[in-house]
Short mmCIF file of C-alpha atoms and ligand atoms in Angstrom, two decimals:
data_model
loop_
_atom_site.label_atom_id
_atom_site.label_comp_id
_atom_site.label_asym_id
_atom_site.label_seq_id
_atom_site.Cartn_x
_atom_site.Cartn_y
_atom_site.Cartn_z
CA MET G 1 36.61 1.42 10.92
CA THR G 2 34.42 2.11 7.84
CA ALA G 3 34.90 0.88 4.84
CA GLU G 4 35.80 4.09 3.56
CA GLN G 5 39.22 3.93 6.02
CA MET G 6 39.52 0.27 5.16
CA ILE G 7 39.96 0.95 1.60
CA LYS G 8 42.24 3.81 2.44
CA ARG G 9 44.64 1.71 4.47
CA LEU G 10 44.23 -1.33 1.67
CA VAL G 11 44.98 1.50 -1.25
CA GLU G 12 48.41 2.39 0.38
CA PHE G 13 50.16 -0.76 0.38
CA ASP G 14 51.88 -0.77 -3.13
CA THR G 15 50.63 -4.53 -4.16
CA VAL G 16 51.05 -3.98 -7.85
CA SER G 17 51.82 -7.53 -8.82
CA ARG G 18 55.29 -7.47 -9.29
CA GLU G 19 55.96 -6.56 -5.71
CA SER G 20 54.96 -8.72 -2.30
CA ASN G 21 51.84 -8.60 -0.93
CA LEU G 22 53.01 -9.66 2.52
CA PRO G 23 53.03 -6.40 3.97
CA LEU G 24 49.08 -5.40 2.94
CA ILE G 25 49.15 -9.28 4.21
CA GLU G 26 50.43 -8.73 7.82
CA TYR G 27 48.04 -5.87 8.30
CA VAL G 28 44.74 -7.82 7.23
CA GLU G 29 46.26 -10.84 9.43
CA SER G 30 46.52 -8.67 12.55
CA TYR G 31 42.93 -6.56 12.01
CA LEU G 32 41.15 -10.08 11.71
CA ASP G 33 43.40 -11.59 14.88
CA ASP G 34 42.26 -8.09 17.08
CA LEU G 35 38.79 -9.07 16.59
CA GLY G 36 39.67 -12.78 17.31
CA VAL G 37 39.55 -14.22 13.31
CA GLN G 38 42.87 -15.85 13.22
CA SER G 39 43.91 -16.44 8.98
CA ARG G 40 45.82 -18.88 7.68
CA ARG G 41 48.72 -18.09 4.58
CA VAL G 42 49.61 -20.03 1.97
CA ALA G 43 52.55 -18.84 0.06
CA ASN G 44 54.78 -18.76 -3.18
CA GLU G 45 57.19 -20.50 -3.96
CA ASP G 46 59.90 -17.58 -2.27
CA GLY G 47 57.69 -17.05 0.11
CA LEU G 48 57.52 -13.10 -0.67
CA LYS G 49 53.85 -13.28 -1.32
CA SER G 50 50.55 -15.05 -0.03
CA ASN G 51 47.26 -16.06 0.06
CA LEU G 52 45.50 -15.53 3.04
CA TYR G 53 42.13 -17.39 4.11
CA ALA G 54 40.12 -17.12 7.27
CA THR G 55 36.70 -17.99 8.51
CA VAL G 56 34.76 -16.10 10.96
CA GLY G 57 31.76 -17.30 12.78
CA PRO G 58 30.67 -21.18 12.99
CA GLU G 59 33.04 -23.84 11.60
CA GLU G 60 29.83 -25.39 9.44
CA GLU G 61 28.30 -25.62 5.94
CA GLY G 62 26.52 -23.50 3.81
CA GLY G 63 28.89 -20.33 4.45
CA VAL G 64 29.91 -17.88 1.85
CA VAL G 65 33.60 -17.14 0.92
CA LEU G 66 34.03 -13.46 -0.19
CA SER G 67 36.68 -13.98 -3.01
CA GLY G 68 38.84 -11.23 -3.97
CA HIS G 69 42.38 -10.52 -5.17
CA THR G 70 45.00 -8.28 -3.58
CA ASP G 71 47.29 -7.48 -6.33
CA VAL G 72 46.86 -4.88 -8.43
CA VAL G 73 48.41 -3.17 -12.41
CA PRO G 74 51.18 -1.23 -12.63
CA VAL G 75 50.49 2.39 -12.97
CA ASP G 76 53.66 3.10 -14.72
CA GLY G 77 52.90 5.27 -18.20
CA GLN G 78 50.24 6.18 -16.97
CA ASP G 79 48.65 9.33 -16.24
CA TRP G 80 47.72 10.17 -12.82
CA ALA G 81 45.92 13.64 -11.65
CA THR G 82 46.40 12.07 -7.72
CA ASP G 83 49.22 10.00 -6.01
CA PRO G 84 48.04 6.06 -7.04
CA PHE G 85 48.78 4.95 -3.70
CA ALA G 86 46.58 7.06 -1.57
CA LEU G 87 43.18 7.59 -1.37
CA THR G 88 41.55 10.89 -2.61
CA GLN G 89 37.95 11.85 -2.68
CA GLN G 90 36.58 14.04 -5.20
CA GLY G 91 33.18 14.44 -5.68
CA GLY G 92 31.38 11.19 -5.19
CA ARG G 93 34.46 9.21 -6.04
CA LEU G 94 37.63 7.30 -4.03
CA HIS G 95 40.17 7.85 -6.39
CA GLY G 96 43.65 5.43 -6.48
CA ARG G 97 44.97 2.18 -7.70
CA GLY G 98 42.72 -0.56 -6.59
CA THR G 99 39.73 0.98 -5.28
CA CYS G 100 37.38 -0.10 -8.03
CA ASP G 101 39.39 -3.54 -8.92
CA MET G 102 39.16 -5.07 -6.32
CA LYS G 103 40.53 -3.00 -3.17
CA GLY G 104 36.94 -1.48 -2.87
CA PHE G 105 34.78 -4.84 -2.56
CA ILE G 106 38.14 -6.71 0.11
CA GLY G 107 37.77 -3.53 1.90
CA ILE G 108 34.06 -3.21 2.35
CA ALA G 109 34.00 -6.48 3.57
CA LEU G 110 37.02 -6.23 6.23
CA ALA G 111 35.38 -3.12 7.82
CA LEU G 112 32.01 -5.47 8.35
CA VAL G 113 33.93 -8.28 10.16
CA PRO G 114 32.56 -6.45 13.54
CA GLU G 115 29.36 -6.41 12.40
CA MET G 116 29.43 -10.49 11.64
CA LYS G 117 29.11 -11.77 15.63
CA MET G 118 25.87 -13.40 15.64
CA LEU G 119 26.39 -15.33 11.80
CA ARG G 120 24.73 -18.74 12.46
CA ARG G 121 27.08 -20.46 8.98
CA PRO G 122 30.39 -18.50 8.34
CA VAL G 123 32.15 -15.73 6.07
CA HIS G 124 35.20 -17.15 5.05
CA PHE G 125 37.57 -14.62 3.80
CA ALA G 126 39.81 -15.55 0.16
CA LEU G 127 42.40 -13.29 -1.07
CA SER G 128 44.62 -14.02 -3.38
CA TYR G 129 48.10 -12.53 -5.01
CA ASP G 130 48.90 -12.25 -8.51
CA GLU G 131 45.47 -12.72 -10.48
CA GLU G 132 46.39 -9.78 -12.38
CA ILE G 133 49.02 -11.73 -14.05
CA GLY G 134 47.55 -14.96 -14.61
CA CYS G 135 45.38 -16.53 -11.81
CA ARG G 136 48.84 -17.53 -10.36
CA GLY G 137 48.51 -17.52 -6.77
CA ALA G 138 44.76 -17.93 -5.74
CA PRO G 139 45.05 -22.25 -7.65
CA ALA G 140 47.18 -23.59 -4.01
CA MET G 141 44.86 -21.69 -1.80
CA ILE G 142 41.78 -22.60 -3.85
CA ASN G 143 42.81 -26.64 -3.26
CA GLN G 144 43.42 -26.33 0.06
CA LEU G 145 39.60 -24.64 0.78
CA ALA G 146 38.01 -27.37 -1.40
CA THR G 147 39.85 -30.19 1.18
CA GLU G 148 39.23 -28.06 4.37
CA LEU G 149 36.33 -26.29 4.07
CA PRO G 150 33.33 -27.37 5.33
CA ALA G 151 31.06 -26.91 2.24
CA PRO G 152 29.70 -23.42 1.41
CA ARG G 153 26.96 -22.49 0.29
CA ALA G 154 28.56 -19.83 -2.46
CA VAL G 155 31.31 -18.69 -3.78
CA ILE G 156 30.97 -14.62 -4.16
CA VAL G 157 33.91 -13.07 -6.35
CA GLY G 158 33.59 -9.74 -5.81
CA GLU G 159 35.02 -8.12 -9.10
CA PRO G 160 33.74 -5.09 -10.30
CA THR G 161 30.68 -5.69 -12.02
CA SER G 162 28.75 -2.92 -10.77
CA MET G 163 26.65 -4.94 -7.88
CA THR G 164 24.79 -7.31 -10.44
CA ALA G 165 25.58 -11.57 -11.16
CA VAL G 166 28.61 -12.22 -13.41
CA THR G 167 27.87 -16.09 -14.54
CA GLY G 168 30.73 -16.44 -16.84
CA HIS G 169 34.42 -15.78 -17.81
CA LYS G 170 36.56 -16.18 -19.92
CA GLY G 171 39.83 -18.43 -19.93
CA ILE G 172 43.34 -17.44 -20.83
CA VAL G 173 46.26 -19.18 -21.45
CA ALA G 174 49.90 -16.88 -21.94
CA LEU G 175 52.36 -18.11 -24.23
CA LYS G 176 55.78 -17.28 -25.46
CA THR G 177 56.92 -18.52 -28.97
CA THR G 178 61.23 -18.16 -29.45
CA VAL G 179 62.17 -18.62 -32.86
CA ARG G 180 66.11 -19.18 -33.61
CA GLY G 181 67.06 -18.35 -37.08
CA TYR G 182 70.74 -18.15 -38.60
CA GLU G 183 72.92 -15.27 -38.42
CA THR G 184 74.52 -14.15 -41.90
CA HIS G 185 75.24 -10.94 -43.20
CA SER G 186 71.40 -9.06 -45.18
CA SER G 187 73.40 -9.51 -48.49
CA GLN G 188 73.07 -13.12 -48.21
CA THR G 189 70.14 -14.04 -47.24
CA ASN G 190 70.56 -17.00 -49.35
CA ARG G 191 73.06 -18.54 -46.75
CA GLY G 192 71.13 -17.42 -42.89
CA VAL G 193 67.46 -17.68 -42.17
CA SER G 194 65.38 -15.44 -40.40
CA ALA G 195 64.28 -15.07 -36.92
CA VAL G 196 61.64 -12.30 -37.57
CA MET G 197 60.70 -13.01 -40.66
CA ASN G 198 59.32 -16.95 -39.68
CA ALA G 199 58.19 -15.11 -36.91
CA ALA G 200 56.50 -12.52 -38.75
CA ARG G 201 54.67 -15.78 -40.82
CA LEU G 202 53.70 -16.81 -37.42
CA VAL G 203 52.23 -13.86 -36.19
CA SER G 204 49.95 -13.78 -39.40
CA TYR G 205 48.79 -17.29 -38.84
CA LEU G 206 47.66 -16.76 -35.67
CA GLY G 207 45.58 -13.36 -37.18
CA ALA G 208 44.29 -15.92 -39.56
CA MET G 209 43.48 -18.01 -36.42
CA ALA G 210 41.79 -15.07 -34.61
CA GLU G 211 39.36 -13.86 -37.84
CA ARG G 212 38.13 -17.86 -38.51
CA LEU G 213 37.26 -17.83 -35.02
CA GLU G 214 35.42 -14.82 -34.96
CA LYS G 215 33.45 -15.55 -38.54
CA GLU G 216 32.63 -19.06 -37.53
CA THR G 217 31.74 -18.55 -33.49
CA PRO G 218 27.49 -17.83 -33.33
CA SER G 219 27.48 -14.22 -31.33
CA ASP G 220 24.45 -15.32 -29.17
CA ASN G 221 26.43 -15.85 -25.87
CA GLY G 222 26.41 -12.85 -24.02
CA PHE G 223 30.40 -12.48 -24.23
CA ASN G 224 31.57 -9.50 -25.89
CA PRO G 225 33.11 -9.75 -28.01
CA HIS G 226 31.40 -13.33 -28.54
CA HIS G 227 34.21 -15.40 -29.72
CA SER G 228 37.21 -16.85 -28.63
CA THR G 229 40.65 -14.37 -29.51
CA VAL G 230 43.80 -14.86 -29.79
CA HIS G 231 46.50 -11.98 -29.73
CA VAL G 232 50.22 -11.01 -29.89
CA GLY G 233 51.26 -8.04 -27.57
CA VAL G 234 54.88 -7.91 -27.51
CA ILE G 235 57.52 -9.33 -30.76
CA ASN G 236 61.45 -8.94 -30.06
CA GLY G 237 64.06 -9.95 -32.24
CA GLY G 238 66.94 -9.02 -34.89
CA THR G 239 69.56 -6.42 -34.29
CA ALA G 240 69.92 -4.60 -37.09
CA MET G 241 68.62 -3.53 -40.52
CA ASN G 242 71.56 -5.70 -42.40
CA ILE G 243 72.02 -8.51 -40.10
CA VAL G 244 69.63 -12.03 -41.01
CA SER G 245 68.32 -12.50 -37.74
CA ARG G 246 69.15 -15.29 -35.00
CA HIS G 247 66.24 -14.67 -32.41
CA CYS G 248 62.70 -13.21 -32.31
CA GLU G 249 60.50 -13.89 -29.40
CA PHE G 250 56.92 -13.18 -28.87
CA VAL G 251 53.98 -13.06 -26.39
CA TRP G 252 51.09 -13.96 -27.34
CA ASP G 253 47.60 -14.81 -25.69
CA ILE G 254 44.24 -17.57 -26.04
CA ARG G 255 40.88 -15.70 -24.61
CA ASN G 256 38.54 -18.71 -24.89
CA ILE G 257 35.09 -19.03 -24.51
CA PRO G 258 33.68 -22.08 -22.64
CA GLY G 259 32.97 -24.64 -24.53
CA ASP G 260 36.53 -23.96 -26.57
CA GLU G 261 39.51 -25.67 -26.05
CA PRO G 262 42.24 -23.73 -26.49
CA GLN G 263 44.71 -26.42 -26.73
CA GLN G 264 43.61 -28.00 -29.78
CA LEU G 265 44.57 -24.15 -31.25
CA ILE G 266 47.61 -24.41 -29.29
CA ASP G 267 47.61 -27.98 -30.80
CA GLU G 268 46.86 -26.30 -34.81
CA PHE G 269 49.64 -23.89 -33.91
CA GLU G 270 52.28 -26.18 -32.99
CA VAL G 271 51.22 -28.38 -36.10
CA PHE G 272 51.84 -25.57 -38.76
CA CYS G 273 55.37 -24.73 -36.89
CA ARG G 274 56.66 -27.98 -37.23
CA ASP G 275 54.83 -29.19 -40.92
CA GLU G 276 55.09 -25.72 -42.56
CA ILE G 277 57.33 -23.50 -41.37
CA LEU G 278 60.33 -25.67 -39.54
CA PRO G 279 61.02 -27.71 -42.53
CA GLY G 280 61.81 -24.48 -44.63
CA MET G 281 63.97 -23.34 -41.91
CA ARG G 282 65.95 -26.65 -41.09
CA SER G 283 67.24 -27.22 -44.95
CA ARG G 284 69.42 -24.28 -44.37
CA TRP G 285 70.80 -24.45 -40.88
CA SER G 286 69.74 -27.84 -39.05
CA ASP G 287 69.64 -25.90 -35.01
CA CYS G 288 66.74 -23.54 -36.17
CA PHE G 289 64.13 -24.36 -33.84
CA ILE G 290 60.62 -23.02 -32.63
CA CYS G 291 59.49 -23.25 -29.22
CA THR G 292 56.55 -22.46 -27.42
CA GLU G 293 55.76 -22.29 -23.91
CA VAL G 294 52.51 -21.69 -21.72
CA ILE G 295 53.58 -18.66 -19.28
CA ALA G 296 50.42 -18.64 -17.53
CA ARG G 297 46.81 -20.28 -18.36
CA ALA G 298 43.35 -20.08 -16.24
CA PRO G 299 40.03 -21.50 -16.99
CA GLU G 300 36.93 -19.97 -18.04
CA PHE G 301 34.07 -19.83 -16.12
CA ALA G 302 31.19 -21.77 -17.71
CA PRO G 303 27.36 -19.97 -16.49
CA ALA G 304 25.25 -22.38 -15.45
CA GLU G 305 22.70 -21.96 -12.31
CA SER G 306 24.09 -22.46 -9.71
CA ALA G 307 22.60 -21.69 -5.42
CA ALA G 308 25.77 -19.35 -5.48
CA LEU G 309 23.69 -17.54 -8.55
CA GLU G 310 20.71 -17.90 -6.77
CA LEU G 311 21.34 -16.49 -3.43
CA VAL G 312 22.95 -13.41 -5.71
CA GLN G 313 19.85 -12.78 -7.31
CA GLN G 314 17.96 -12.97 -4.16
CA LEU G 315 20.22 -10.56 -2.38
CA THR G 316 19.95 -8.15 -5.20
CA GLY G 317 16.73 -8.36 -6.16
CA VAL G 318 18.45 -8.08 -10.10
CA ALA G 319 17.37 -10.92 -12.11
CA GLU G 320 19.35 -9.84 -14.93
CA THR G 321 23.00 -11.56 -15.40
CA GLY G 322 26.24 -10.67 -17.21
CA ARG G 323 29.05 -11.94 -18.72
CA GLY G 324 32.85 -10.61 -18.30
CA ALA G 325 35.53 -10.35 -21.16
CA TYR G 326 38.10 -10.46 -19.10
CA VAL G 327 39.56 -13.09 -16.83
CA ALA G 328 39.32 -13.89 -13.09
CA GLU G 329 39.17 -16.44 -10.61
CA ALA G 330 35.32 -17.48 -10.70
CA GLY G 331 36.66 -20.04 -12.99
CA LEU G 332 39.01 -21.11 -10.97
CA PHE G 333 36.63 -21.87 -8.05
CA GLN G 334 34.08 -23.26 -10.09
CA ALA G 335 36.83 -25.75 -11.40
CA ALA G 336 37.21 -26.87 -7.79
CA GLY G 337 33.29 -27.69 -7.69
CA PHE G 338 32.41 -24.77 -5.56
CA PRO G 339 29.11 -22.35 -6.50
CA THR G 340 30.32 -19.67 -7.54
CA VAL G 341 29.04 -16.02 -9.21
CA MET G 342 30.59 -12.65 -9.62
CA CYS G 343 29.43 -9.84 -8.22
CA GLY G 344 31.06 -7.05 -7.02
CA PRO G 345 31.03 -2.93 -6.22
CA GLY G 346 32.45 -0.72 -8.91
CA SER G 347 32.78 -0.95 -12.77
CA ILE G 348 35.25 -2.94 -14.78
CA ASP G 349 35.09 0.27 -17.28
CA GLN G 350 37.10 2.06 -14.64
CA ALA G 351 39.66 -0.83 -13.89
CA HIS G 352 43.66 -0.98 -14.77
CA GLN G 353 42.86 2.76 -15.67
CA PRO G 354 44.52 6.37 -14.68
CA ASN G 355 42.30 7.62 -12.04
CA GLU G 356 40.50 4.63 -11.23
CA PHE G 357 37.66 5.23 -8.69
CA ILE G 358 34.92 3.57 -7.35
CA SER G 359 31.96 5.73 -7.13
CA LEU G 360 30.99 6.24 -3.02
CA GLU G 361 27.15 5.12 -4.62
CA GLN G 362 28.88 2.09 -5.74
CA VAL G 363 30.72 1.71 -2.02
CA THR G 364 27.29 2.31 -0.21
CA ALA G 365 25.66 -0.50 -2.69
CA GLY G 366 28.24 -2.49 -1.69
CA GLU G 367 27.90 -2.38 1.95
CA LYS G 368 24.29 -3.26 1.35
CA PHE G 369 25.02 -6.26 -0.34
CA LEU G 370 27.51 -7.58 2.01
CA ARG G 371 25.32 -6.89 5.15
CA SER G 372 22.25 -8.92 3.57
CA VAL G 373 24.72 -11.40 2.84
CA ILE G 374 25.68 -11.44 6.84
CA GLU G 375 21.87 -11.18 7.74
CA GLU G 376 21.08 -14.18 5.59
CA LEU G 377 23.67 -16.24 7.81
CA ALA G 378 23.28 -15.10 10.52
CA SER G 379 19.04 -16.16 10.71
ZN1 ZN P 401 40.29 -7.86 -10.97
#
């Protein structure tokens, strides 16, 4: 099977994060099984999604882990010229959801399994789910890999980096804050506590925090933007113009650069809620509250010299490295002690977009790179 054929098969599975990825996992499992490769699942709690990992070649140290997430972002509300869950070639491009992020990489790697016959050190596949909604799937698999795998030389996370080594990405904490006020007629603001208006004070506090981070952070760290960001993405609250609102909630995230501790920012926010906002609310109605919960978190990937970076630089011949503003699973692998680097075909500019595509030139570059990994492991 060619890389293009395999990418086509993978794109045809609708693995938007809210859906089960099991049909894709079953397909990959049986494909590998036909080639004599056993794989193992690490499922989520309700069993509707699963990671999959597999080792090709001898169970030896010094192998290479090829890591990719099987889920993709939704196409809702996006204007697609072609069916997002079919592979359509137009000019030198393969269009379809996930072609670039990151079924292209996974497809190329899987298509090359039949060429992995003479390996002296192994290729490990590590396929995850729920990466796009806060890297929720990979941690359980990475725990298992950390105890079971003979120490690999490198983990290559094949996010679309246009085949250059990316050695850092930001961390993320996703949060939800709920504000409970006290309902009255809006002519009686003296009796009520507005959840919406107090939430607005909290949001503007976060806005000031974001501005401060931008000003205070030295700008020469390679990240764009160079600072940790704080952003409120969704806010919902209130029932009518003439009702003092009882309920408001907003969803926000902190995307921290390596070295910034997101928990410090969360603590600072909590102190502001406790000391500056809540006392005034509770002086009117004692059951008012502000509650902030963490929905998801994933650690940053901190730039460092590593055997993984060396390997990629040697095989691509490109010394230059980059930083990702997005979040990926590299930070999780690094935190578990694996030498890790990000490098994969396709450009992040096309990820998550309508009419997402990978260029045939990038598919070829990805194949060339992975063949050089195989050669290295066979020598
Ligand atoms: Zn991705």
